[in-house]
Amino acid sequence: MLEGIGILSLTIWVPIVAGVLLLVLGSDDRRADGTRALALIGALLGFAVAIPLWTGFDKTTSAMQFVERTAWIPAFNIHYHLGVDGISMPFVLLNSFTTVLVVLAGWVVIREKVAQYMAAFLIQSGLLNGVFAALDGVLFYVFFEAMLIPLYLIIGVWGGPNRVYAAIKFFLYTLLGSLLMLVAVLYLYFESGGSFDILAWHRLPLSMAAQVLLFVAFFFAFAVKVPMWPVHTWLPDAHTEAPTGGSVVLAAITLKVGAYGFVRFVLPIVPDAAHELAWLMVTLSLVAIVYIGLVALVQSDMKRLIAYSSIAHMGFVTLGFFIFNPLGIEGGLVQMVSHGFVSGALFLCVGVLYDRLHSRQIADYGGVVNTMPKFAAFMMLFAMANAGLPGTSGFIGEFMVILGTVEVNFWWALAAGLTLIFGAAYTLWMYKRVIFGPVANPQVAALKDIDGREFLILALLAVCVLALGVYPLPLTEVMHASVNHLLEHVSHSKLVY
Amino acid sequence: MILSMPDLLSAAPEMLVLVMACVVLMFEAYAVRGQADTAAAVARPRVAGYVLTLATLLAAAGLTAFTASGVTATAFSGMFVDDALADLLKLMTYFAGIAAAIYSRQYLADRALMRGEYFALLLFAVLGMMVMISASHLLTLYLGLELLSLALYAMVALRRDDAVAVEAAMKYFVLGALASGLLLYGMSMLYGLTGTLELGKMAAILAGGVDEPVVLAFGLVFVVAGLGFKLGAAPFHMWVPDIYHGAPTAVTLFIGSAPKLAAFAFVIRLLADGLQPAHGDWQQMLAVMAVLSLAVGNLAAIMQTNIKRMLAYSTIAHMGFLLLGVMTGEVNGYSAALFYVVTYVIMSLGAFGLILHLARAGFEADALDDYKGLNRRAPWLAALMAILMLSMAGLPPFVGFYAKLTVLQALVGAGWIWLAVVAVLFSLVGAYYYLRVVKRLYFDTPHSLEPVTATPGDARMLLSVNGLAVLALGLLPQPLLSLCLQAMRLTYG
């Protein structure tokens, strides 16, 4: 460790500094190769500095680790306060890992303004790490909102034909939620006697009315990000129009920010309101799982289909959180990590096809297996994982959540279990139409199989998906202490009258 | 009354600016007359006027900074006050004046407006603002206000062969005179009620209770309406878009920056110094004005196709936010509003500076569509513009976010949670039109790919510093924040 700079600070600032360097050095597209190499080095460095979080993590405690705390804006008692526990640490790693893949994925395709593209992703990556590591309300908010800016530019500059609409919709939708949260954060500041410390808010007694209002404010901020039905409509647009890398980051990381917000803010700060309104959350989650699953079935655009399947899968996460048992919450967290791998991989697969044929329509493909066998094998694995096949990471999270739900209510579990059918239906049907069958047209016949770079990206993700599916213990072990602590905390009422 | 030396000392910066404004005016008149009409001979004194203006403002800044003690000192029999708030605001005013001069030089030279009058008027306007900032007496306040306004009317009409500019100046003058009338009428009622024009005494008398609450209420209504006009807050905002649009951009830049500081000082001096005991009455009026300004400013800005008009409406919305801070009637709220106005001036200078920078001889870069694809033509300028726009939208990590945060914090602290919610919802609307500018900068294809013509290096450098300051203050807002808090506490704590 560098003297005086904590590991968490490094995970935030290394990518950001690398991004700024790129902007300064790489403005000339004629030297794009150097720019790309520099971006890759930045991303790898960002991942490297995050590794000590895993190796040095103490699994026995639920306390915050790698804590850094210095005064930032003493006038308002705002601190630069970072720390991770078993809940947030995996996401810092996941994010740093994804950034490497995203840089690789944009290697060839992005030819214009390469430096700006790569820099946006690196800066975004640093900001996202900040979101997961921040323990100060204002610091969290700053990262939470600042990360919208690079993503807005990524979608708007390098996206598809309808990118402007998608980018602005994405931005305003998510901003609406976070602005209400800002008022909630300020309210908590005064209620807690002038502190922005999130951990202090966890201990703060609140009246039921205040809790419900805070719940609503936080709900808007995080439900939009998750996204939960019915505030999900920005996601299919944003996903569809974003460049491949943008879709991957959106699916793998930014959606997790919303779910993370529920476990870091909503459950511990307003536990009584959370219990009181759990029915609402469960209902919305089940609607997402069942209804959005059906919506996914009828999509003709591959990216849209995967976007809807993301909403359905994130429904599992929120369902798991609001049944208040260890299986549910841990299952939800595992599902978040798994979904990060699987949906990221699926978007990359679509990206591979799109780079070659410039179409996302399922109808334009068919018989791809004949010309791209290696690719077809990889996509098969990820499709199976998306459908929740045992042995892949997709199975673990869903299974844990369903198991947890059965303990609470059989019918909920049954409804949630429908996803195993729908998920298999929409994923495998899409797979069948794209990959199998006779070669649909001359363009498909001329397809080249994946090259070394694409193979590397997909292989890395395949290893993660399988490893997590076969042996999830290392991940659940890390989370265990923190999840138990959270449940213990949530089960105690902190009402005041 | 006999003036003693300490009196003169606390007003030394004002005297300096007054003397120098006259010198600049005279210099032009005499230096040009004696010489041949060659272009070089005409240009020389004009540059001299520019240099003299910069030197004056720098010297005044030095004087103010040197004499700043944090102790409140009154002078001229209680008509003039020199306190921490005044020092901070005056320093910001000089800075805004300097930036305005540097940004506008090339623009003025291109349009043959680079004459002594511009700089003399600028100095007179600065002097008016300084008097307003240091006023502790209704007469001084009014004197400063009129000095500022008259200088601004003339500046708007500077391009006298341009019909739009002249119309804007007329409109400004007529409406400004009306507002001054309202203000004077309100002041006369307050005088009749309390028998004094001195703000401190007025507060003491009002605190003891008044016999005629109706007269007080009427006086307040007129005074607050006058204030609203000078701030450009709805429903007294009508002049803002036209003047911003019609005036030469160099003048718009100036009107949009430093006078806001003076207007803020005006509001604080009048309401917090003189009418604090009637807080309950003016609070409601300010709340209504604030909400209206947020609504009108943000909603109307969406429909604009001209960036100067858009920024004019956005100014109205910003003034709404500022009023929200003042409305709380507490030191926290005042310092939040002070921080807001200071950061707003920095952002506004940058934004108009950029418009000036992009404008070329014979071409005003004032349609929003002129900014299409700027990222491909001049990435650095596009980045600066994006920073400024996102900061105005109140997004972290830029300083505009902390401005909104401090005001919201003061609001929530004073128990006005619903107003805070209203304010953030209108910020969301505001984000839309700022984002549309960013969209033009980055997403759209430019009309032509020709690179932006090089303009003077000093303006470009200042622009970079200005834009980066918005970012740097956003990453480390503490120094400026505590400065504002400190100034307010020293003055009203």
Coordinates of C-alpha atoms in Angstrom, one line a residue, chain B:
Chain B
M1 CA -20.6 66.5 10.1
I2 CA -16.9 66.4 10.0
L3 CA -15.1 63.7 8.0
S4 CA -12.3 62.1 9.9
M5 CA -9.5 60.1 8.5
P6 CA -10.8 56.6 9.6
D7 CA -14.0 57.4 7.7
L8 CA -12.1 58.0 4.5
L9 CA -9.9 55.0 5.0
S10 CA -12.8 52.5 5.0
A11 CA -14.1 54.1 1.8
A12 CA -10.7 54.2 0.2
P13 CA -11.5 51.6 -2.5
E14 CA -14.6 53.5 -3.6
M15 CA -12.6 56.7 -3.9
L16 CA -10.0 55.1 -5.9
V17 CA -12.5 53.6 -8.3
L18 CA -14.3 56.9 -8.6
V19 CA -11.1 58.8 -9.4
M20 CA -9.9 56.3 -11.9
A21 CA -13.3 56.1 -13.6
C22 CA -13.0 59.8 -14.2
V23 CA -9.4 59.4 -15.4
V24 CA -10.4 56.8 -17.9
L25 CA -13.1 59.0 -19.2
M26 CA -10.9 62.0 -19.6
F27 CA -7.9 60.1 -20.9
E28 CA -9.9 58.9 -23.9
A29 CA -11.2 62.4 -24.6
Y30 CA -7.9 64.2 -24.4
A31 CA -5.5 61.6 -25.7
V32 CA -7.4 61.0 -28.9
R33 CA -8.0 64.7 -29.7
G34 CA -4.4 65.8 -30.1
Q35 CA -3.4 63.0 -32.5
A36 CA -3.7 62.2 -36.1
D37 CA -6.5 59.9 -37.1
T38 CA -4.3 56.9 -38.0
A39 CA -5.6 53.6 -36.8
A40 CA -2.7 53.0 -34.6
A41 CA -3.0 56.3 -32.9
V42 CA -6.7 55.7 -32.2
A43 CA -6.1 52.2 -30.9
R44 CA -3.4 53.2 -28.4
P45 CA -5.5 55.1 -25.9
R46 CA -8.2 52.5 -26.1
V47 CA -5.8 49.8 -25.0
A48 CA -4.7 52.3 -22.3
G49 CA -8.3 52.5 -21.1
Y50 CA -8.4 48.7 -20.8
V51 CA -5.1 48.5 -19.0
L52 CA -6.1 51.4 -16.6
T53 CA -9.3 49.6 -15.8
L54 CA -7.6 46.3 -15.0
A55 CA -5.0 48.2 -12.9
T56 CA -7.7 50.1 -11.0
L57 CA -9.7 47.0 -10.2
L58 CA -6.5 45.1 -9.1
A59 CA -5.5 48.1 -6.9
A60 CA -8.9 48.3 -5.4
A61 CA -8.8 44.5 -4.7
G62 CA -5.5 45.1 -3.0
L63 CA -6.8 47.9 -0.9
T64 CA -9.9 46.0 0.1
A65 CA -8.0 42.9 0.9
F66 CA -5.4 44.9 2.8
T67 CA -7.9 46.8 4.9
A68 CA -10.1 43.8 5.5
S69 CA -10.1 43.1 9.2
G70 CA -13.3 41.2 9.9
V71 CA -14.3 44.0 12.2
T72 CA -17.4 45.9 11.3
A73 CA -16.7 49.6 10.9
T74 CA -19.2 52.3 10.1
A75 CA -18.3 55.6 8.5
F76 CA -20.0 58.8 7.3
S77 CA -22.3 59.0 10.3
G78 CA -23.6 55.5 9.9
M79 CA -24.4 55.7 6.2
F80 CA -21.6 53.5 5.1
V81 CA -20.5 50.2 6.6
D82 CA -17.3 48.2 6.0
D83 CA -17.7 44.6 7.3
A84 CA -16.6 41.1 6.4
L85 CA -19.6 40.6 4.1
A86 CA -18.8 43.8 2.2
D87 CA -15.2 42.9 1.8
L88 CA -16.0 39.5 0.4
L89 CA -18.6 40.8 -2.0
K90 CA -16.4 43.6 -3.2
L91 CA -13.5 41.3 -3.9
M92 CA -15.8 39.1 -5.9
T93 CA -17.1 42.2 -7.7
Y94 CA -13.6 43.3 -8.7
F95 CA -12.8 39.8 -9.9
A96 CA -16.0 39.8 -12.0
G97 CA -15.1 43.2 -13.4
I98 CA -11.6 42.1 -14.3
A99 CA -12.9 38.9 -15.9
A100 CA -15.5 40.8 -17.8
A101 CA -12.9 43.2 -19.2
I102 CA -10.5 40.5 -20.3
Y103 CA -13.3 38.4 -21.9
S104 CA -14.8 41.3 -23.7
R105 CA -11.7 42.9 -25.1
Q106 CA -11.5 41.1 -28.4
Y107 CA -15.3 41.1 -28.9
L108 CA -15.4 44.9 -28.4
A109 CA -12.4 45.5 -30.7
D110 CA -14.0 43.4 -33.4
R111 CA -17.2 45.5 -33.3
A112 CA -15.5 48.9 -32.9
L113 CA -16.9 49.2 -29.4
M114 CA -13.5 49.3 -27.8
R115 CA -13.8 52.9 -26.6
G116 CA -13.1 54.6 -23.3
E117 CA -16.9 54.8 -22.5
Y118 CA -17.2 51.1 -22.0
F119 CA -14.5 50.9 -19.4
A120 CA -15.5 54.2 -17.8
L121 CA -19.1 52.9 -17.5
L122 CA -17.8 49.6 -16.2
L123 CA -15.9 51.3 -13.5
F124 CA -18.9 53.5 -12.6
A125 CA -21.1 50.4 -12.4
V126 CA -18.5 48.8 -10.2
L127 CA -18.5 51.9 -8.0
G128 CA -22.3 51.7 -7.8
M129 CA -22.1 48.1 -6.7
M130 CA -19.5 48.9 -4.1
V131 CA -21.7 51.6 -2.6
M132 CA -24.7 49.3 -2.5
I133 CA -22.6 46.6 -0.9
S134 CA -21.4 48.9 1.8
A135 CA -24.7 50.7 2.4
S136 CA -26.2 50.9 5.8
H137 CA -28.6 53.7 5.1
L138 CA -31.5 53.7 2.6
L139 CA -30.1 56.8 0.9
T140 CA -26.7 55.2 0.3
L141 CA -28.4 52.1 -0.9
Y142 CA -30.5 54.0 -3.4
L143 CA -27.6 56.1 -4.5
G144 CA -25.5 53.0 -5.3
L145 CA -28.4 51.4 -7.0
E146 CA -29.0 54.3 -9.3
L147 CA -25.4 54.7 -10.1
L148 CA -25.2 51.1 -11.1
S149 CA -28.5 51.2 -13.1
L150 CA -27.6 54.3 -15.0
A151 CA -24.3 52.9 -16.0
L152 CA -25.9 49.6 -17.1
Y153 CA -28.6 51.4 -19.2
A154 CA -25.9 53.1 -21.1
M155 CA -23.9 50.0 -21.5
V156 CA -26.8 48.1 -23.0
A157 CA -27.2 50.9 -25.6
L158 CA -23.5 51.0 -26.3
R159 CA -24.0 49.6 -29.8
R160 CA -26.1 52.6 -30.7
D161 CA -26.8 51.7 -34.3
D162 CA -28.3 48.4 -33.4
A163 CA -32.1 48.5 -33.1
V164 CA -32.3 45.5 -30.8
A165 CA -29.8 46.8 -28.4
V166 CA -31.4 50.2 -28.3
E167 CA -34.8 48.7 -27.7
A168 CA -33.4 46.6 -24.9
A169 CA -31.9 49.6 -23.3
M170 CA -35.2 51.5 -23.5
K171 CA -37.0 48.7 -22.0
Y172 CA -34.5 48.3 -19.3
F173 CA -34.6 52.0 -18.5
V174 CA -38.4 52.3 -18.4
L175 CA -38.9 49.2 -16.3
G176 CA -35.9 50.0 -14.1
A177 CA -37.2 53.5 -13.4
L178 CA -40.6 52.0 -12.5
A179 CA -38.9 49.6 -10.1
S180 CA -36.9 52.4 -8.6
G181 CA -40.2 54.3 -8.1
L182 CA -41.8 51.3 -6.3
L183 CA -38.7 51.0 -4.2
L184 CA -38.7 54.7 -3.2
Y185 CA -42.4 54.6 -2.5
G186 CA -41.9 51.6 -0.2
M187 CA -38.9 53.3 1.5
S188 CA -40.9 56.4 2.1
M189 CA -43.6 54.3 3.9
L190 CA -40.9 52.7 6.0
Y191 CA -39.5 56.1 6.8
G192 CA -42.9 57.4 7.7
L193 CA -43.4 54.5 10.0
T194 CA -40.0 54.5 11.8
G195 CA -38.8 58.0 11.3
T196 CA -35.3 56.9 10.2
L197 CA -33.5 55.9 7.1
E198 CA -30.6 54.2 8.9
L199 CA -31.0 50.5 8.6
G200 CA -29.8 49.6 12.0
K201 CA -32.0 52.1 13.8
M202 CA -35.0 51.0 11.6
A203 CA -34.5 47.4 12.8
A204 CA -34.4 48.5 16.4
I205 CA -37.6 50.5 16.1
L206 CA -39.4 47.7 14.2
A207 CA -38.3 45.2 16.9
G208 CA -40.1 47.3 19.4
G209 CA -43.4 46.8 17.5
V210 CA -45.2 49.3 15.3
D211 CA -48.6 50.9 15.6
E212 CA -49.5 50.6 11.9
P213 CA -48.9 47.0 10.7
V214 CA -50.8 47.8 7.5
V215 CA -48.4 50.5 6.5
L216 CA -45.5 48.2 7.3
A217 CA -47.0 45.5 5.2
F218 CA -47.5 47.9 2.3
G219 CA -44.1 49.3 2.6
L220 CA -42.7 45.8 2.6
V221 CA -44.6 44.9 -0.5
F222 CA -43.3 47.8 -2.5
V223 CA -39.7 47.3 -1.3
V224 CA -39.8 43.6 -2.0
A225 CA -41.2 44.2 -5.4
G226 CA -38.4 46.6 -6.1
L227 CA -35.9 44.0 -4.9
G228 CA -37.5 41.4 -7.1
F229 CA -37.1 43.6 -10.1
K230 CA -33.5 44.3 -9.4
L231 CA -32.8 40.6 -8.8
G232 CA -34.8 39.6 -11.9
A233 CA -37.0 37.3 -9.9
A234 CA -40.5 36.3 -11.1
P235 CA -43.0 37.9 -11.4
F236 CA -40.7 40.9 -12.0
H237 CA -38.5 39.2 -14.5
M238 CA -39.9 40.5 -17.7
W239 CA -36.9 42.6 -18.6
V240 CA -34.3 39.9 -18.1
P241 CA -34.6 37.8 -21.3
D242 CA -34.9 40.9 -23.5
I243 CA -31.9 42.7 -22.0
Y244 CA -29.8 39.5 -22.0
H245 CA -30.7 38.9 -25.5
G246 CA -30.5 42.4 -26.9
A247 CA -27.4 43.7 -25.2
P248 CA -24.0 43.1 -26.8
T249 CA -22.7 39.9 -25.4
A250 CA -19.9 41.6 -23.6
V251 CA -22.4 43.7 -21.7
T252 CA -24.6 40.7 -21.1
L253 CA -21.6 39.0 -19.5
F254 CA -21.2 42.0 -17.2
I255 CA -24.9 42.4 -16.3
G256 CA -25.2 38.7 -15.7
S257 CA -22.3 38.6 -13.2
A258 CA -21.3 41.3 -10.8
P259 CA -24.7 43.1 -10.4
K260 CA -26.0 39.9 -9.0
L261 CA -23.6 40.3 -6.1
A262 CA -24.8 43.8 -5.6
A263 CA -28.4 42.8 -5.8
F264 CA -27.7 40.1 -3.2
A265 CA -26.0 42.7 -1.0
F266 CA -29.1 44.9 -1.5
V267 CA -31.4 42.2 -0.4
I268 CA -29.4 41.3 2.6
R269 CA -28.8 44.9 3.7
L270 CA -32.4 45.8 3.4
L271 CA -34.1 42.6 4.7
A272 CA -31.5 41.3 7.2
D273 CA -30.1 44.6 8.4
G274 CA -33.2 46.8 8.3
L275 CA -36.3 44.6 8.3
Q276 CA -35.2 41.5 10.2
P277 CA -38.0 42.1 12.8
A278 CA -40.6 41.9 10.0
H279 CA -39.1 38.6 8.9
G280 CA -42.4 36.8 9.1
D281 CA -43.9 39.2 6.6
W282 CA -41.3 39.2 3.9
Q283 CA -40.6 35.6 4.3
Q284 CA -43.8 34.6 2.6
M285 CA -43.4 37.1 -0.2
L286 CA -39.9 35.7 -0.9
A287 CA -41.2 32.2 -0.8
V288 CA -43.8 32.9 -3.4
M289 CA -41.3 34.8 -5.6
A290 CA -38.8 32.0 -5.3
V291 CA -41.2 29.3 -6.3
L292 CA -42.5 31.4 -9.2
S293 CA -38.9 32.2 -10.3
L294 CA -38.0 28.5 -10.3
A295 CA -41.1 27.6 -12.2
V296 CA -41.0 30.4 -14.8
G297 CA -37.2 30.3 -15.3
N298 CA -36.9 26.6 -15.7
L299 CA -40.0 26.0 -17.8
A300 CA -39.4 29.0 -20.1
A301 CA -35.7 28.1 -20.6
I302 CA -36.7 24.8 -22.2
M303 CA -38.2 26.5 -25.2
Q304 CA -35.4 28.9 -26.0
T305 CA -33.3 28.5 -29.1
N306 CA -31.0 31.4 -28.3
I307 CA -28.4 30.6 -25.7
K308 CA -28.3 34.1 -24.2
R309 CA -32.1 33.9 -23.7
M310 CA -31.8 30.5 -22.3
L311 CA -29.2 31.6 -19.8
A312 CA -31.4 34.6 -19.0
Y313 CA -34.2 32.3 -18.0
S314 CA -31.8 30.1 -16.1
T315 CA -30.7 33.2 -14.2
I316 CA -34.2 33.8 -13.1
A317 CA -34.3 30.2 -11.8
H318 CA -31.0 30.7 -10.0
M319 CA -32.3 33.9 -8.4
G320 CA -35.2 31.8 -7.1
F321 CA -32.8 29.5 -5.4
L322 CA -31.0 32.4 -4.0
L323 CA -34.2 33.8 -2.5
L324 CA -34.9 30.4 -1.0
G325 CA -31.7 30.8 1.0
V326 CA -32.5 34.3 2.1
M327 CA -36.1 33.4 2.9
T328 CA -35.1 31.2 5.9
G329 CA -34.1 34.4 7.7
E330 CA -31.2 32.7 9.4
V331 CA -27.5 33.2 9.3
N332 CA -27.2 29.7 7.7
G333 CA -29.6 30.6 5.0
Y334 CA -27.9 33.9 4.3
S335 CA -24.5 32.3 4.0
A336 CA -26.0 29.6 1.8
A337 CA -27.4 32.4 -0.5
L338 CA -24.0 34.1 -0.4
F339 CA -22.2 31.0 -1.4
Y340 CA -24.9 30.5 -4.1
V341 CA -24.5 33.9 -5.6
V342 CA -20.7 33.7 -5.5
T343 CA -20.6 30.4 -7.3
Y344 CA -23.3 31.6 -9.7
V345 CA -21.2 34.6 -10.7
I346 CA -18.2 32.3 -11.3
M347 CA -20.3 30.0 -13.5
S348 CA -22.1 32.8 -15.3
L349 CA -18.8 34.5 -16.1
G350 CA -17.5 31.3 -17.6
A351 CA -20.6 30.6 -19.7
F352 CA -20.8 34.1 -21.2
G353 CA -17.1 34.2 -21.5
L354 CA -17.3 31.1 -23.7
I355 CA -20.0 32.6 -25.8
L356 CA -17.8 35.7 -26.3
H357 CA -14.8 33.6 -27.0
L358 CA -16.7 31.7 -29.8
A359 CA -18.2 34.8 -31.3
R360 CA -16.1 36.1 -34.2
A361 CA -16.1 39.4 -36.0
G362 CA -19.5 39.8 -37.6
F363 CA -20.8 36.5 -36.1
E364 CA -22.5 36.1 -32.8
A365 CA -22.4 32.5 -31.4
D366 CA -25.7 32.9 -29.7
A367 CA -28.0 30.4 -31.4
L368 CA -28.0 27.1 -29.5
D369 CA -27.4 25.3 -32.8
D370 CA -24.1 27.1 -33.2
Y371 CA -22.8 24.8 -30.5
K372 CA -23.5 21.6 -32.4
G373 CA -20.6 19.3 -32.5
L374 CA -18.3 21.7 -30.8
N375 CA -16.5 18.6 -29.3
R376 CA -15.2 17.8 -32.8
R377 CA -14.0 21.3 -33.5
A378 CA -12.6 22.3 -30.1
P379 CA -12.7 19.5 -27.6
W380 CA -11.3 21.7 -24.8
L381 CA -13.9 24.5 -25.2
A382 CA -16.6 21.9 -25.4
A383 CA -15.4 20.3 -22.2
L384 CA -15.4 23.7 -20.5
M385 CA -18.9 24.4 -21.6
A386 CA -20.1 21.0 -20.5
I387 CA -18.5 21.6 -17.1
L388 CA -20.2 24.9 -16.8
M389 CA -23.6 23.6 -17.9
L390 CA -23.5 20.6 -15.7
S391 CA -22.5 22.8 -12.8
M392 CA -25.4 25.1 -13.4
A393 CA -27.6 22.1 -13.5
G394 CA -26.4 21.4 -10.0
L395 CA -24.7 18.1 -10.7
P396 CA -21.7 16.9 -8.6
P397 CA -18.8 17.0 -8.7
F398 CA -19.1 20.6 -9.8
V399 CA -19.5 23.6 -7.5
G400 CA -23.1 24.2 -8.6
F401 CA -24.1 21.1 -6.7
Y402 CA -22.7 22.5 -3.4
A403 CA -24.5 25.8 -4.0
K404 CA -27.8 23.9 -4.3
L405 CA -26.9 21.6 -1.4
T406 CA -26.2 24.5 1.0
V407 CA -29.4 26.2 0.2
L408 CA -31.4 23.0 0.5
Q409 CA -29.6 22.3 3.7
A410 CA -30.6 25.7 5.1
L411 CA -34.2 25.1 4.0
V412 CA -34.5 21.7 5.5
G413 CA -32.8 23.0 8.6
A414 CA -35.4 25.7 8.9
G415 CA -38.2 23.2 8.5
W416 CA -39.2 24.0 4.9
I417 CA -39.0 20.5 3.6
W418 CA -41.8 20.9 1.1
L419 CA -40.0 23.9 -0.4
A420 CA -36.9 21.9 -0.7
V421 CA -38.8 19.2 -2.6
V422 CA -40.3 21.8 -4.9
A423 CA -36.8 23.2 -5.5
V424 CA -35.3 19.9 -6.4
L425 CA -38.2 19.0 -8.7
F426 CA -37.6 22.2 -10.6
S427 CA -33.9 21.5 -10.7
L428 CA -34.9 18.3 -12.5
V429 CA -36.7 20.4 -15.1
G430 CA -33.6 22.7 -15.2
A431 CA -31.3 19.7 -15.8
Y432 CA -33.2 19.1 -19.1
Y433 CA -32.2 22.2 -20.9
Y434 CA -28.6 22.2 -19.6
L435 CA -28.4 18.6 -20.8
R436 CA -29.7 19.7 -24.2
V437 CA -26.7 22.0 -24.5
V438 CA -24.4 19.2 -23.6
K439 CA -26.2 17.1 -26.1
R440 CA -25.5 19.7 -28.8
L441 CA -21.8 19.9 -27.8
Y442 CA -21.2 16.2 -27.9
F443 CA -23.9 14.2 -29.7
D444 CA -24.7 16.4 -32.8
T445 CA -22.7 16.7 -35.9
P446 CA -21.3 20.2 -36.6
H447 CA -22.3 22.4 -39.5
S448 CA -18.7 22.8 -40.5
L449 CA -15.6 21.1 -39.3
E450 CA -13.4 24.2 -39.5
P451 CA -11.5 24.7 -36.2
V452 CA -12.5 27.6 -34.0
T453 CA -10.5 30.7 -34.8
A454 CA -7.8 31.6 -32.3
T455 CA -8.7 34.4 -30.0
P456 CA -6.4 36.1 -27.6
G457 CA -4.5 33.8 -25.3
D458 CA -5.3 35.7 -22.1
A459 CA -9.0 35.2 -22.5
R460 CA -8.5 31.6 -23.4
M461 CA -6.3 31.1 -20.3
L462 CA -8.8 32.8 -18.0
L463 CA -11.6 30.7 -19.5
S464 CA -9.7 27.5 -18.7
V465 CA -9.0 28.8 -15.2
N466 CA -12.6 29.7 -14.8
G467 CA -13.9 26.3 -15.9
L468 CA -11.4 24.4 -13.9
A469 CA -12.2 26.5 -10.8
V470 CA -15.8 25.3 -11.1
L471 CA -14.5 21.7 -11.0
A472 CA -11.8 22.4 -8.3
L473 CA -14.3 24.2 -6.1
G474 CA -16.6 21.2 -6.6
L475 CA -13.9 18.7 -5.4
L476 CA -12.8 20.9 -2.5
P477 CA -15.6 23.4 -1.7
Q478 CA -14.5 23.9 1.9
P479 CA -12.4 27.0 1.6
L480 CA -15.0 29.1 -0.2
L481 CA -17.8 27.6 1.9
S482 CA -16.2 28.5 5.1
L483 CA -15.3 31.9 3.8
C484 CA -18.9 32.6 3.1
L485 CA -20.0 31.2 6.5
Q486 CA -17.3 33.2 8.2
A487 CA -18.3 36.4 6.5
M488 CA -21.9 36.0 7.4
R489 CA -21.1 35.0 11.0
L490 CA -18.8 38.0 11.5
T491 CA -21.5 40.2 10.1
Y492 CA -24.7 38.8 11.6
G493 CA -23.5 36.2 14.1

